[in-house]
Amino acid sequence: TGNSEGDQLTEVILNGGVQDEHGKIENMGKKYYPELLAELCAVYGFDGYLLNIESECKNPQEMAEWTKILTETMHEKVPGSLIIWYDSVVADTGKVKWQSMLNSKNSIFKENSDLFFTDYHWNEDMLR
């Protein structure tokens, strides 16, 4: 659908949008939220984040780029931190469709994070 609140929020975050008191969204840049998230980890002693995006992405390549920025920012600001990508978004379409394995439809997200967490529908044959 592309019009849910989750979809809209995802797009705003990817672009560093901040909504003011009048509802206007100001673009703060792609590094805005990665910097804030890294600061939260540093201040509160978090180890990192599990990114579980379960809403359609209009631009999955942009999501992969943002994930890379977050991962790099976290490593710089919080040494030893981890960014884990949950298998949800398909890289070529942006649709939510769990693959139950690491493959060409989701590997870009693994490449831009530290770890990959698959959903629970995998089986032994998928590991071969």
XYZ file of C-alpha atoms in Angstrom:
128
model
C 0.000 0.000 0.000
C 2.771 2.462 0.833
C 0.503 4.772 2.820
C 0.481 3.333 6.329
C 1.880 5.306 9.241
C 4.770 2.827 9.386
C 5.592 3.420 5.713
C 5.493 7.183 6.165
C 7.616 7.074 9.317
C 10.194 4.864 7.618
C 10.528 7.326 4.727
C 10.835 10.299 7.091
C 13.548 8.577 9.158
C 15.526 7.517 6.081
C 15.672 11.123 4.953
C 16.382 12.613 8.382
C 13.028 14.334 8.598
C 11.963 16.069 11.782
C 8.408 17.306 12.217
C 7.979 20.719 13.851
C 5.044 21.900 15.954
C 3.149 22.923 12.802
C 3.491 19.509 11.148
C 6.143 20.679 8.682
C 8.927 18.162 8.106
C 12.434 19.543 7.949
C 15.157 17.400 6.384
C 18.079 17.104 8.816
C 20.127 14.775 6.596
C 20.599 11.016 6.417
C 23.007 10.959 9.372
C 20.593 12.656 11.775
C 18.893 9.549 13.191
C 21.995 7.326 13.112
C 23.756 9.973 15.222
C 20.837 10.125 17.682
C 20.616 6.332 17.921
C 24.369 6.060 18.533
C 24.140 8.724 21.227
C 21.339 6.771 22.947
C 23.516 3.657 22.960
C 26.528 5.522 24.317
C 24.561 7.244 27.094
C 22.484 4.257 28.191
C 24.985 1.466 27.540
C 23.056 -0.332 24.794
C 24.919 -2.869 22.680
C 23.234 -1.924 19.406
C 19.974 -2.384 17.567
C 17.869 -5.030 15.852
C 16.339 -3.442 12.754
C 12.970 -5.066 12.164
C 11.343 -3.078 9.360
C 7.945 -4.600 8.684
C 6.494 -1.951 6.439
C 7.014 -1.445 2.732
C 10.006 0.667 1.703
C 9.575 2.852 -1.353
C 13.316 2.785 -1.897
C 14.964 -0.318 -0.425
C 18.383 0.759 -1.733
C 18.037 3.879 0.377
C 17.171 1.689 3.369
C 20.327 -0.344 2.772
C 22.375 2.861 2.539
C 20.821 4.167 5.778
C 21.580 0.837 7.476
C 25.221 1.196 6.421
C 25.353 4.754 7.788
C 23.843 3.559 11.076
C 26.287 0.646 11.310
C 29.319 2.851 10.600
C 28.135 5.550 13.000
C 27.544 3.003 15.744
C 30.995 1.472 15.288
C 32.567 4.915 15.498
C 30.608 6.137 18.553
C 30.042 2.831 20.388
C 32.946 0.432 19.805
C 31.842 -3.195 19.852
C 28.223 -2.347 19.069
C 26.152 -4.447 16.692
C 23.470 -3.677 14.133
C 21.336 -6.722 13.343
C 19.059 -6.807 10.289
C 15.885 -8.883 10.575
C 14.838 -10.667 7.365
C 11.795 -8.706 6.258
C 12.237 -6.286 3.329
C 12.967 -7.552 -0.189
C 15.781 -5.501 -1.736
C 14.458 -5.250 -5.292
C 10.816 -4.393 -4.513
C 10.790 -2.965 -0.992
C 7.910 -5.276 -0.092
C 7.793 -7.131 3.202
C 8.357 -10.785 2.383
C 10.370 -12.992 4.682
C 12.882 -15.151 2.832
C 13.722 -17.539 5.697
C 17.306 -17.509 4.472
C 20.064 -15.203 3.316
C 19.791 -14.785 -0.452
C 20.040 -12.212 -3.235
C 16.719 -10.667 -2.186
C 18.018 -9.605 1.221
C 21.830 -9.896 1.219
C 22.356 -6.152 0.689
C 20.956 -5.572 4.165
C 23.345 -8.135 5.681
C 26.230 -6.514 3.804
C 25.379 -3.171 5.412
C 24.872 -4.440 8.968
C 26.806 -6.672 11.344
C 24.489 -9.648 11.621
C 21.477 -11.108 9.873
C 18.549 -12.576 11.795
C 16.290 -14.764 9.680
C 12.677 -15.446 10.464
C 11.697 -18.799 11.921
C 10.395 -20.583 8.808
C 13.789 -21.908 7.693
C 14.603 -25.610 7.599
C 17.739 -27.736 7.224
C 17.426 -27.900 3.427
C 17.678 -24.092 3.258
C 21.079 -24.274 4.975
C 22.640 -26.316 2.165
